[in-house]
PDB file of C-alpha atoms in Angstrom:
ATOM      1  CA  MET A   1       1.754  80.837 238.244  1.00 46.00           C
ATOM      2  CA  ALA A   2       5.607  81.352 238.728  1.00 45.00           C
ATOM      3  CA  LYS A   3       5.585  78.592 241.667  1.00 46.00           C
ATOM      4  CA  ARG A   4       4.259  76.120 239.451  1.00 49.00           C
ATOM      5  CA  SER A   5       6.478  76.672 236.753  1.00 53.00           C
ATOM      6  CA  GLY A   6       9.540  76.283 239.127  1.00 56.00           C
ATOM      7  CA  SER A   7       8.042  72.931 240.583  1.00 63.00           C
ATOM      8  CA  GLY A   8       7.992  71.611 236.749  1.00 66.00           C
ATOM      9  CA  VAL A   9      11.772  72.337 236.407  1.00 67.00           C
ATOM     10  CA  VAL A  10      12.525  70.432 239.453  1.00 66.00           C
ATOM     11  CA  PHE A  11      10.468  67.635 238.418  1.00 70.00           C
ATOM     12  CA  ARG A  12      11.881  67.175 234.972  1.00 73.00           C
ATOM     13  CA  SER A  13      15.473  67.213 236.354  1.00 73.00           C
ATOM     14  CA  ILE A  14      14.789  64.676 238.637  1.00 76.00           C
ATOM     15  CA  LEU A  15      13.301  62.325 235.960  1.00 76.00           C
ATOM     16  CA  LEU A  16      16.198  62.840 233.758  1.00 76.00           C
ATOM     17  CA  ILE A  17      18.601  61.813 236.522  1.00 78.00           C
ATOM     18  CA  VAL A  18      16.512  58.549 237.075  1.00 73.00           C
ATOM     19  CA  VAL A  19      16.502  57.757 233.250  1.00 73.00           C
ATOM     20  CA  LEU A  20      20.307  58.324 232.900  1.00 76.00           C
ATOM     21  CA  LEU A  21      20.922  55.981 235.947  1.00 77.00           C
ATOM     22  CA  LEU A  22      18.976  53.362 234.211  1.00 77.00           C
ATOM     23  CA  VAL A  23      20.377  53.607 231.140  1.00 72.00           C
ATOM     24  CA  GLY A  24      23.850  53.502 232.496  1.00 72.00           C
ATOM     25  CA  GLY A  25      22.804  50.333 234.526  1.00 72.00           C
ATOM     26  CA  GLY A  26      21.590  48.590 231.457  1.00 71.00           C
ATOM     27  CA  VAL A  27      24.689  49.452 229.467  1.00 67.00           C
ATOM     28  CA  GLY A  28      26.850  47.826 232.355  1.00 69.00           C
ATOM     29  CA  TYR A  29      24.736  44.737 232.695  1.00 68.00           C
ATOM     30  CA  GLY A  30      24.712  44.176 228.654  1.00 67.00           C
ATOM     31  CA  LEU A  31      28.635  44.597 228.965  1.00 65.00           C
ATOM     32  CA  LEU A  32      28.900  42.107 231.717  1.00 66.00           C
ATOM     33  CA  LYS A  33      26.640  39.646 229.665  1.00 65.00           C
ATOM     34  CA  LEU A  34      29.266  40.222 226.615  1.00 64.00           C
ATOM     35  CA  LYS A  35      32.291  39.309 228.716  1.00 62.00           C
ATOM     36  CA  VAL A  36      33.981  36.295 227.317  1.00 60.00           C
ATOM     37  CA  GLU A  37      35.789  33.820 230.024  1.00 64.00           C
ATOM     38  CA  PRO A  38      39.373  33.413 229.084  1.00 62.00           C
ATOM     39  CA  PRO A  39      40.227  29.592 228.257  1.00 65.00           C
ATOM     40  CA  ARG A  40      41.988  27.800 231.051  1.00 65.00           C
ATOM     41  CA  ARG A  41      45.362  26.466 230.183  1.00 65.00           C
ATOM     42  CA  GLN A  42      46.829  23.301 232.264  1.00 62.00           C
ATOM     43  CA  ASN A  43      50.556  24.013 233.665  1.00 59.00           C
ATOM     44  CA  ASP A  44      52.933  20.961 233.575  1.00 61.00           C
ATOM     45  CA  VAL A  45      55.676  22.539 235.660  1.00 62.00           C
ATOM     46  CA  LEU A  46      55.252  22.552 239.208  1.00 61.00           C
ATOM     47  CA  ALA A  47      56.708  24.900 241.397  1.00 62.00           C
ATOM     48  CA  PRO A  48      59.825  24.168 243.478  1.00 69.00           C
ATOM     49  CA  PHE A  49      58.957  23.180 247.338  1.00 69.00           C
ATOM     50  CA  VAL A  50      60.882  25.079 250.107  1.00 72.00           C
ATOM     51  CA  GLU A  51      62.075  23.020 253.096  1.00 77.00           C
ATOM     52  CA  VAL A  52      62.709  25.133 256.095  1.00 76.00           C
ATOM     53  CA  LEU A  53      65.241  23.835 258.617  1.00 76.00           C
ATOM     54  CA  LYS A  54      65.973  25.134 262.093  1.00 80.00           C
ATOM     55  CA  VAL A  55      69.827  25.456 262.740  1.00 78.00           C
ATOM     56  CA  GLU A  56      71.539  25.838 266.027  1.00 82.00           C
ATOM     57  CA  THR A  57      74.845  26.350 267.155  1.00 83.00           C
ATOM     58  CA  GLU A  58      77.025  23.589 268.609  1.00 81.00           C
ATOM     59  CA  ASN A  59      80.865  23.440 269.917  1.00 80.00           C
ATOM     60  CA  VAL A  60      82.739  21.079 267.403  1.00 72.00           C
ATOM     61  CA  VAL A  61      86.006  19.858 268.472  1.00 72.00           C
ATOM     62  CA  GLU A  62      88.627  19.032 265.460  1.00 71.00           C
ATOM     63  CA  TRP A  63      91.811  17.185 266.241  1.00 73.00           C
ATOM     64  CA  PHE A  64      95.160  17.780 264.548  1.00 67.00           C
ATOM     65  CA  ASP A  65      98.238  15.874 265.016  1.00 71.00           C
ATOM     66  CA  GLY A  66     101.457  17.713 265.438  1.00 70.00           C
ATOM     67  CA  TYR A  67     105.164  17.702 267.125  1.00 73.00           C
ATOM     68  CA  GLY A  68     106.879  20.679 269.491  1.00 74.00           C
ATOM     69  CA  THR A  69     109.087  20.851 272.364  1.00 76.00           C
ATOM     70  CA  ALA A  70     107.989  21.775 275.782  1.00 73.00           C
ATOM     71  CA  GLN A  71     109.581  25.271 276.565  1.00 76.00           C
ATOM     72  CA  SER A  72     109.359  27.317 279.879  1.00 79.00           C
ATOM     73  CA  ILE A  73     107.625  30.459 279.779  1.00 83.00           C
ATOM     74  CA  ARG A  74     110.012  31.925 282.284  1.00 88.00           C
ATOM     75  CA  THR A  75     113.913  31.540 281.556  1.00 91.00           C
ATOM     76  CA  ALA A  76     116.773  33.361 283.113  1.00 92.00           C
ATOM     77  CA  ARG A  77     120.255  33.278 281.478  1.00 94.00           C
ATOM     78  CA  VAL A  78     122.355  33.973 284.491  1.00 95.00           C
ATOM     79  CA  ALA A  79     125.519  36.057 283.271  1.00 96.00           C
ATOM     80  CA  ALA A  80     128.738  37.402 285.368  1.00 95.00           C
ATOM     81  CA  GLU A  81     128.733  41.008 286.155  1.00 95.00           C
ATOM     82  CA  VAL A  82     132.121  41.120 287.057  1.00 95.00           C
ATOM     83  CA  ALA A  83     135.627  39.583 285.825  1.00 95.00           C
ATOM     84  CA  ALA A  84     137.089  37.226 287.949  1.00 95.00           C
ATOM     85  CA  ARG A  85     137.468  33.076 288.709  1.00 96.00           C
ATOM     86  CA  VAL A  86     135.188  30.681 289.992  1.00 96.00           C
ATOM     87  CA  VAL A  87     136.331  29.628 293.138  1.00 96.00           C
ATOM     88  CA  GLU A  88     133.266  27.647 294.400  1.00 95.00           C
ATOM     89  CA  ARG A  89     130.417  25.486 293.189  1.00 93.00           C
ATOM     90  CA  ALA A  90     128.422  23.098 295.089  1.00 88.00           C
ATOM     91  CA  ASP A  91     128.183  19.406 294.263  1.00 87.00           C
ATOM     92  CA  ASP A  92     124.615  19.412 293.305  1.00 89.00           C
ATOM     93  CA  ILE A  93     124.813  22.423 291.014  1.00 91.00           C
ATOM     94  CA  ARG A  94     124.381  20.711 287.592  1.00 91.00           C
ATOM     95  CA  ALA A  95     121.369  20.719 285.146  1.00 91.00           C
ATOM     96  CA  GLY A  96     118.233  19.432 286.393  1.00 89.00           C
ATOM     97  CA  THR A  97     118.954  20.578 290.021  1.00 92.00           C
ATOM     98  CA  ALA A  98     115.940  22.293 291.848  1.00 93.00           C
ATOM     99  CA  VAL A  99     116.916  25.512 293.466  1.00 94.00           C
ATOM    100  CA  GLU A 100     115.424  28.175 295.506  1.00 94.00           C
ATOM    101  CA  GLN A 101     115.206  31.985 294.959  1.00 94.00           C
ATOM    102  CA  GLY A 102     118.631  33.491 296.651  1.00 94.00           C
ATOM    103  CA  ARG A 103     120.495  30.649 296.648  1.00 94.00           C
ATOM    104  CA  VAL A 104     124.029  31.174 296.168  1.00 95.00           C
ATOM    105  CA  LEU A 105     124.698  29.015 293.021  1.00 95.00           C
ATOM    106  CA  LEU A 106     128.318  29.969 292.265  1.00 96.00           C
ATOM    107  CA  ARG A 107     131.070  32.370 293.849  1.00 96.00           C
ATOM    108  CA  LEU A 108     133.475  34.141 292.103  1.00 97.00           C
ATOM    109  CA  ASP A 109     136.904  35.086 293.616  1.00 97.00           C
ATOM    110  CA  ASP A 110     136.467  38.860 295.190  1.00 96.00           C
ATOM    111  CA  ARG A 111     139.642  39.322 296.882  1.00 95.00           C
ATOM    112  CA  GLY A 112     140.667  42.164 294.636  1.00 95.00           C
ATOM    113  CA  TYR A 113     137.458  43.903 295.288  1.00 95.00           C
ATOM    114  CA  ARG A 114     137.987  43.538 298.965  1.00 96.00           C
ATOM    115  CA  LEU A 115     141.416  44.969 298.951  1.00 96.00           C
ATOM    116  CA  VAL A 116     139.859  48.081 296.783  1.00 95.00           C
ATOM    117  CA  LEU A 117     137.268  48.276 299.668  1.00 96.00           C
ATOM    118  CA  GLU A 118     139.928  48.251 302.510  1.00 96.00           C
ATOM    119  CA  ARG A 119     142.127  50.679 300.800  1.00 95.00           C
ATOM    120  CA  GLY A 120     139.210  52.966 300.081  1.00 95.00           C
ATOM    121  CA  GLU A 121     138.062  52.641 303.731  1.00 95.00           C
ATOM    122  CA  ALA A 122     141.448  53.684 304.794  1.00 96.00           C
ATOM    123  CA  GLN A 123     141.394  56.868 302.648  1.00 95.00           C
ATOM    124  CA  LEU A 124     138.037  57.898 303.763  1.00 94.00           C
ATOM    125  CA  ALA A 125     139.165  57.638 307.495  1.00 95.00           C
ATOM    126  CA  THR A 126     142.162  59.934 306.288  1.00 94.00           C
ATOM    127  CA  GLN A 127     140.067  62.408 304.508  1.00 94.00           C
ATOM    128  CA  GLN A 128     137.820  62.526 307.463  1.00 94.00           C
ATOM    129  CA  ALA A 129     140.750  62.930 310.082  1.00 95.00           C
ATOM    130  CA  ALA A 130     141.654  66.018 307.586  1.00 93.00           C
ATOM    131  CA  LEU A 131     138.377  67.212 307.721  1.00 93.00           C
ATOM    132  CA  ASP A 132     138.232  67.028 311.614  1.00 94.00           C
ATOM    133  CA  GLU A 133     141.616  69.118 311.716  1.00 94.00           C
ATOM    134  CA  LEU A 134     140.024  71.962 309.371  1.00 93.00           C
ATOM    135  CA  LYS A 135     137.476  72.345 311.697  1.00 93.00           C
ATOM    136  CA  ALA A 136     139.805  72.606 314.713  1.00 94.00           C
ATOM    137  CA  GLU A 137     142.175  74.921 312.589  1.00 92.00           C
ATOM    138  CA  ALA A 138     139.047  76.961 311.829  1.00 93.00           C
ATOM    139  CA  GLN A 139     138.196  77.341 315.663  1.00 93.00           C
ATOM    140  CA  SER A 140     141.945  78.187 316.255  1.00 93.00           C
ATOM    141  CA  LEU A 141     141.921  80.981 313.580  1.00 92.00           C
ATOM    142  CA  LYS A 142     138.826  82.355 314.808  1.00 92.00           C
ATOM    143  CA  THR A 143     140.490  82.764 318.187  1.00 93.00           C
ATOM    144  CA  LEU A 144     143.954  84.159 316.857  1.00 92.00           C
ATOM    145  CA  THR A 145     141.987  86.674 314.631  1.00 93.00           C
ATOM    146  CA  THR A 146     140.016  87.957 317.270  1.00 93.00           C
ATOM    147  CA  THR A 147     143.125  88.499 319.451  1.00 93.00           C
ATOM    148  CA  ALA A 148     144.864  90.017 316.235  1.00 91.00           C
ATOM    149  CA  GLU A 149     142.207  92.366 315.813  1.00 91.00           C
ATOM    150  CA  ARG A 150     142.557  93.582 319.664  1.00 92.00           C
ATOM    151  CA  GLU A 151     146.339  93.769 319.328  1.00 90.00           C
ATOM    152  CA  LEU A 152     145.633  95.750 316.154  1.00 89.00           C
ATOM    153  CA  ALA A 153     143.147  98.142 317.518  1.00 90.00           C
ATOM    154  CA  VAL A 154     145.804  98.764 320.342  1.00 88.00           C
ATOM    155  CA  ALA A 155     148.686  99.508 318.264  1.00 85.00           C
ATOM    156  CA  GLN A 156     146.321 101.505 316.032  1.00 85.00           C
ATOM    157  CA  GLY A 157     145.497 103.817 319.254  1.00 82.00           C
ATOM    158  CA  GLU A 158     149.414 103.679 320.390  1.00 76.00           C
ATOM    159  CA  ARG A 159     150.051 105.011 316.786  1.00 74.00           C
ATOM    160  CA  ALA A 160     147.470 108.001 317.063  1.00 75.00           C
ATOM    161  CA  ARG A 161     148.906 109.077 320.477  1.00 72.00           C
ATOM    162  CA  VAL A 162     152.695 109.058 319.941  1.00 64.00           C
ATOM    163  CA  PRO A 163     152.600 111.805 317.417  1.00 62.00           C
ATOM    164  CA  ASP A 164     150.924 114.501 319.524  1.00 62.00           C
ATOM    165  CA  LEU A 165     153.720 113.868 322.180  1.00 57.00           C
ATOM    166  CA  PHE A 166     156.323 114.074 319.908  1.00 56.00           C
ATOM    167  CA  GLU A 167     155.321 117.318 318.780  1.00 56.00           C
ATOM    168  CA  ARG A 168     155.233 118.314 322.485  1.00 57.00           C
ATOM    169  CA  GLU A 169     158.457 116.853 322.958  1.00 57.00           C
ATOM    170  CA  GLN A 170     157.301 114.631 325.516  1.00 52.00           C
ATOM    171  CA  ALA A 171     158.069 111.729 323.347  1.00 54.00           C
ATOM    172  CA  ALA A 172     161.002 110.682 321.429  1.00 58.00           C
ATOM    173  CA  LYS A 173     161.548 109.824 317.853  1.00 61.00           C
ATOM    174  CA  LYS A 174     162.317 106.504 318.590  1.00 66.00           C
ATOM    175  CA  GLU A 175     159.232 106.040 320.351  1.00 71.00           C
ATOM    176  CA  TYR A 176     157.251 107.182 317.306  1.00 67.00           C
ATOM    177  CA  ASP A 177     159.143 104.928 315.024  1.00 72.00           C
ATOM    178  CA  VAL A 178     158.208 101.895 317.668  1.00 78.00           C
ATOM    179  CA  ALA A 179     154.611 102.512 317.440  1.00 76.00           C
ATOM    180  CA  GLU A 180     154.462 102.756 313.604  1.00 79.00           C
ATOM    181  CA  LEU A 181     156.292  99.227 313.609  1.00 84.00           C
ATOM    182  CA  GLU A 182     153.920  97.774 316.005  1.00 88.00           C
ATOM    183  CA  TYR A 183     151.066  99.000 314.147  1.00 87.00           C
ATOM    184  CA  ARG A 184     152.206  97.596 310.713  1.00 89.00           C
ATOM    185  CA  ARG A 185     153.024  94.055 312.622  1.00 91.00           C
ATOM    186  CA  ALA A 186     149.835  93.834 314.141  1.00 90.00           C
ATOM    187  CA  GLN A 187     148.355  94.851 310.606  1.00 91.00           C
ATOM    188  CA  ARG A 188     150.217  92.028 308.866  1.00 93.00           C
ATOM    189  CA  VAL A 189     149.646  89.508 311.661  1.00 93.00           C
ATOM    190  CA  LEU A 190     145.865  90.008 311.276  1.00 91.00           C
ATOM    191  CA  GLN A 191     145.934  89.875 307.392  1.00 92.00           C
ATOM    192  CA  GLY A 192     147.821  86.850 307.472  1.00 93.00           C
ATOM    193  CA  TYR A 193     145.154  85.166 309.752  1.00 90.00           C
ATOM    194  CA  GLU A 194     142.242  86.373 307.299  1.00 91.00           C
ATOM    195  CA  ARG A 195     144.176  84.829 304.512  1.00 93.00           C
ATOM    196  CA  GLU A 196     144.269  81.648 306.199  1.00 91.00           C
ATOM    197  CA  VAL A 197     140.506  81.559 307.220  1.00 91.00           C
ATOM    198  CA  ALA A 198     139.722  82.347 303.731  1.00 92.00           C
ATOM    199  CA  MET A 199     141.699  79.335 302.134  1.00 92.00           C
ATOM    200  CA  LEU A 200     139.823  77.172 304.663  1.00 91.00           C
ATOM    201  CA  GLY A 201     136.626  77.096 302.535  1.00 91.00           C
ATOM    202  CA  PRO A 202     138.671  75.743 299.407  1.00 92.00           C
ATOM    203  CA  ARG A 203     140.415  73.498 301.501  1.00 92.00           C
ATOM    204  CA  ARG A 204     137.434  71.990 303.135  1.00 93.00           C
ATOM    205  CA  GLU A 205     135.743  71.624 299.533  1.00 94.00           C
ATOM    206  CA  ARG A 206     138.896  69.965 298.271  1.00 94.00           C
ATOM    207  CA  THR A 207     138.247  67.398 301.117  1.00 93.00           C
ATOM    208  CA  VAL A 208     134.535  66.715 300.876  1.00 94.00           C
ATOM    209  CA  ALA A 209     135.235  66.171 297.096  1.00 94.00           C
ATOM    210  CA  MET A 210     137.871  63.678 298.016  1.00 94.00           C
ATOM    211  CA  MET A 211     135.612  61.868 300.356  1.00 94.00           C
ATOM    212  CA  GLN A 212     132.862  61.644 297.989  1.00 95.00           C
ATOM    213  CA  SER A 213     135.141  60.163 295.408  1.00 95.00           C
ATOM    214  CA  VAL A 214     136.452  57.764 297.829  1.00 95.00           C
ATOM    215  CA  GLN A 215     132.857  56.607 299.207  1.00 95.00           C
ATOM    216  CA  ALA A 216     131.991  56.445 295.330  1.00 95.00           C
ATOM    217  CA  ASP A 217     134.785  53.775 294.886  1.00 95.00           C
ATOM    218  CA  LEU A 218     133.748  52.087 298.181  1.00 96.00           C
ATOM    219  CA  ASN A 219     130.049  51.608 296.976  1.00 96.00           C
ATOM    220  CA  LEU A 220     131.259  49.890 293.635  1.00 95.00           C
ATOM    221  CA  ALA A 221     133.776  47.584 295.530  1.00 96.00           C
ATOM    222  CA  ARG A 222     130.603  46.566 297.921  1.00 96.00           C
ATOM    223  CA  LEU A 223     128.608  45.722 294.835  1.00 96.00           C
ATOM    224  CA  ASN A 224     131.337  44.191 293.013  1.00 96.00           C
ATOM    225  CA  ILE A 225     131.706  41.739 296.110  1.00 97.00           C
ATOM    226  CA  GLU A 226     128.018  41.229 296.128  1.00 96.00           C
ATOM    227  CA  ARG A 227     128.260  40.312 292.480  1.00 96.00           C
ATOM    228  CA  CYS A 228     130.828  37.727 292.938  1.00 97.00           C
ATOM    229  CA  ALA A 229     127.942  35.429 294.762  1.00 96.00           C
ATOM    230  CA  VAL A 230     125.826  34.417 292.067  1.00 96.00           C
ATOM    231  CA  LYS A 231     122.015  33.866 293.238  1.00 95.00           C
ATOM    232  CA  ALA A 232     119.151  32.101 291.928  1.00 94.00           C
ATOM    233  CA  PRO A 233     116.822  34.902 290.548  1.00 94.00           C
ATOM    234  CA  PHE A 234     113.429  32.992 291.338  1.00 93.00           C
ATOM    235  CA  ASP A 235     112.557  29.617 292.407  1.00 94.00           C
ATOM    236  CA  GLY A 236     113.530  26.970 289.478  1.00 93.00           C
ATOM    237  CA  ARG A 237     115.411  24.008 288.039  1.00 93.00           C
ATOM    238  CA  LEU A 238     118.926  24.728 286.315  1.00 94.00           C
ATOM    239  CA  GLN A 239     118.841  23.699 282.642  1.00 92.00           C
ATOM    240  CA  THR A 240     122.519  24.221 281.947  1.00 93.00           C
ATOM    241  CA  VAL A 241     125.501  25.080 284.049  1.00 94.00           C
ATOM    242  CA  ALA A 242     128.244  26.177 281.679  1.00 94.00           C
ATOM    243  CA  VAL A 243     131.313  26.867 283.944  1.00 95.00           C
ATOM    244  CA  ASP A 244     133.310  25.360 286.838  1.00 94.00           C
ATOM    245  CA  VAL A 245     135.823  26.066 289.628  1.00 95.00           C
ATOM    246  CA  GLY A 246     138.851  27.492 288.229  1.00 94.00           C
ATOM    247  CA  ASP A 247     137.267  29.058 284.948  1.00 95.00           C
ATOM    248  CA  ARG A 248     137.732  32.489 284.525  1.00 96.00           C
ATOM    249  CA  VAL A 249     134.839  34.752 283.297  1.00 96.00           C
ATOM    250  CA  ALA A 250     134.103  38.316 282.016  1.00 95.00           C
ATOM    251  CA  PRO A 251     131.102  40.229 282.417  1.00 95.00           C
ATOM    252  CA  GLY A 252     128.441  39.346 280.263  1.00 94.00           C
ATOM    253  CA  THR A 253     129.453  35.492 280.069  1.00 95.00           C
ATOM    254  CA  VAL A 254     126.767  33.312 280.574  1.00 95.00           C
ATOM    255  CA  LEU A 255     127.236  31.308 283.814  1.00 96.00           C
ATOM    256  CA  LEU A 256     124.062  28.850 283.655  1.00 95.00           C
ATOM    257  CA  THR A 257     120.246  28.902 282.711  1.00 95.00           C
ATOM    258  CA  LEU A 258     117.526  28.667 285.224  1.00 94.00           C
ATOM    259  CA  ILE A 259     113.707  27.720 284.268  1.00 91.00           C
ATOM    260  CA  ASP A 260     110.474  27.678 286.045  1.00 90.00           C
ATOM    261  CA  PRO A 261     109.102  24.267 285.021  1.00 86.00           C
ATOM    262  CA  SER A 262     105.614  25.345 286.762  1.00 83.00           C
ATOM    263  CA  THR A 263     104.347  26.972 283.561  1.00 81.00           C
ATOM    264  CA  VAL A 264     105.335  25.811 279.984  1.00 77.00           C
ATOM    265  CA  GLU A 265     104.235  26.250 276.458  1.00 80.00           C
ATOM    266  CA  ILE A 266     104.681  23.630 273.624  1.00 76.00           C
ATOM    267  CA  PRO A 267     104.557  25.322 269.947  1.00 79.00           C
ATOM    268  CA  ILE A 268     103.205  22.949 267.487  1.00 75.00           C
ATOM    269  CA  GLN A 269     103.635  23.237 263.899  1.00 74.00           C
ATOM    270  CA  LEU A 270     100.642  22.120 262.023  1.00 69.00           C
ATOM    271  CA  PRO A 271     100.585  20.978 258.435  1.00 68.00           C
ATOM    272  CA  ALA A 272      99.579  23.699 255.536  1.00 70.00           C
ATOM    273  CA  MET A 273      96.577  21.674 254.675  1.00 67.00           C
ATOM    274  CA  VAL A 274      94.766  22.130 258.104  1.00 64.00           C
ATOM    275  CA  TYR A 275      95.243  25.880 258.104  1.00 62.00           C
ATOM    276  CA  ASP A 276      91.886  26.569 256.532  1.00 61.00           C
ATOM    277  CA  HIS A 277      90.019  24.653 259.311  1.00 54.00           C
ATOM    278  CA  VAL A 278      91.899  26.318 262.318  1.00 53.00           C
TER     279      VAL A 278
END
């Protein structure tokens, strides 16, 4: 009896679900039937058309007219480095002449610098002779000092021996005095040689310093003589020559201008209206 009652409850539940589904379906179908189609309105405004283009890069050459002056990228203004007079200038040394690197373009008077060089060489020889004399003197003093040390040692021994003989009355008072005087003389001689040896160092230093000073003057004189030969610093062409034979020049005076015509540049001024296109 209990099993049959449970089966009835299940059957009624299933029947209720089926009825609800049927009622829901009927309601939905009715609503669909009641749906009103909205009125359609013709739109007179058409949407714009879009045209697609494929763009490719391309080099464009635009020509501008301008004016400029050709200028050499490499230019040298050759100036004098010494105070002297121009004594030589070749006939072909003028504006427009092509020259090679190292060629002597102008010569300045170098006689004064050559005199300085000769005088300096003579002074250097004198100082070298003085240095050689100091070396010989040092060797001589070394020999004399050795001899004086030996004489002093002999005099010192004699000075120590005579007093004993004098006390034993085997030597006179005069012999004692002579031994004392001989010892003091030998001592003074040795001290004199030692002073001379000590003075050799400062004398040698003064001589070497003088030689270095003279050598510096010689180097400067040689450099000034070399500067009197004005040479081309590179291969090029003379643009201007500002001096002639007989002219006096000072250090810094521009003698000539040399350019390298192999590479030039032309600065061009463009009108303001084209700047936005450059």
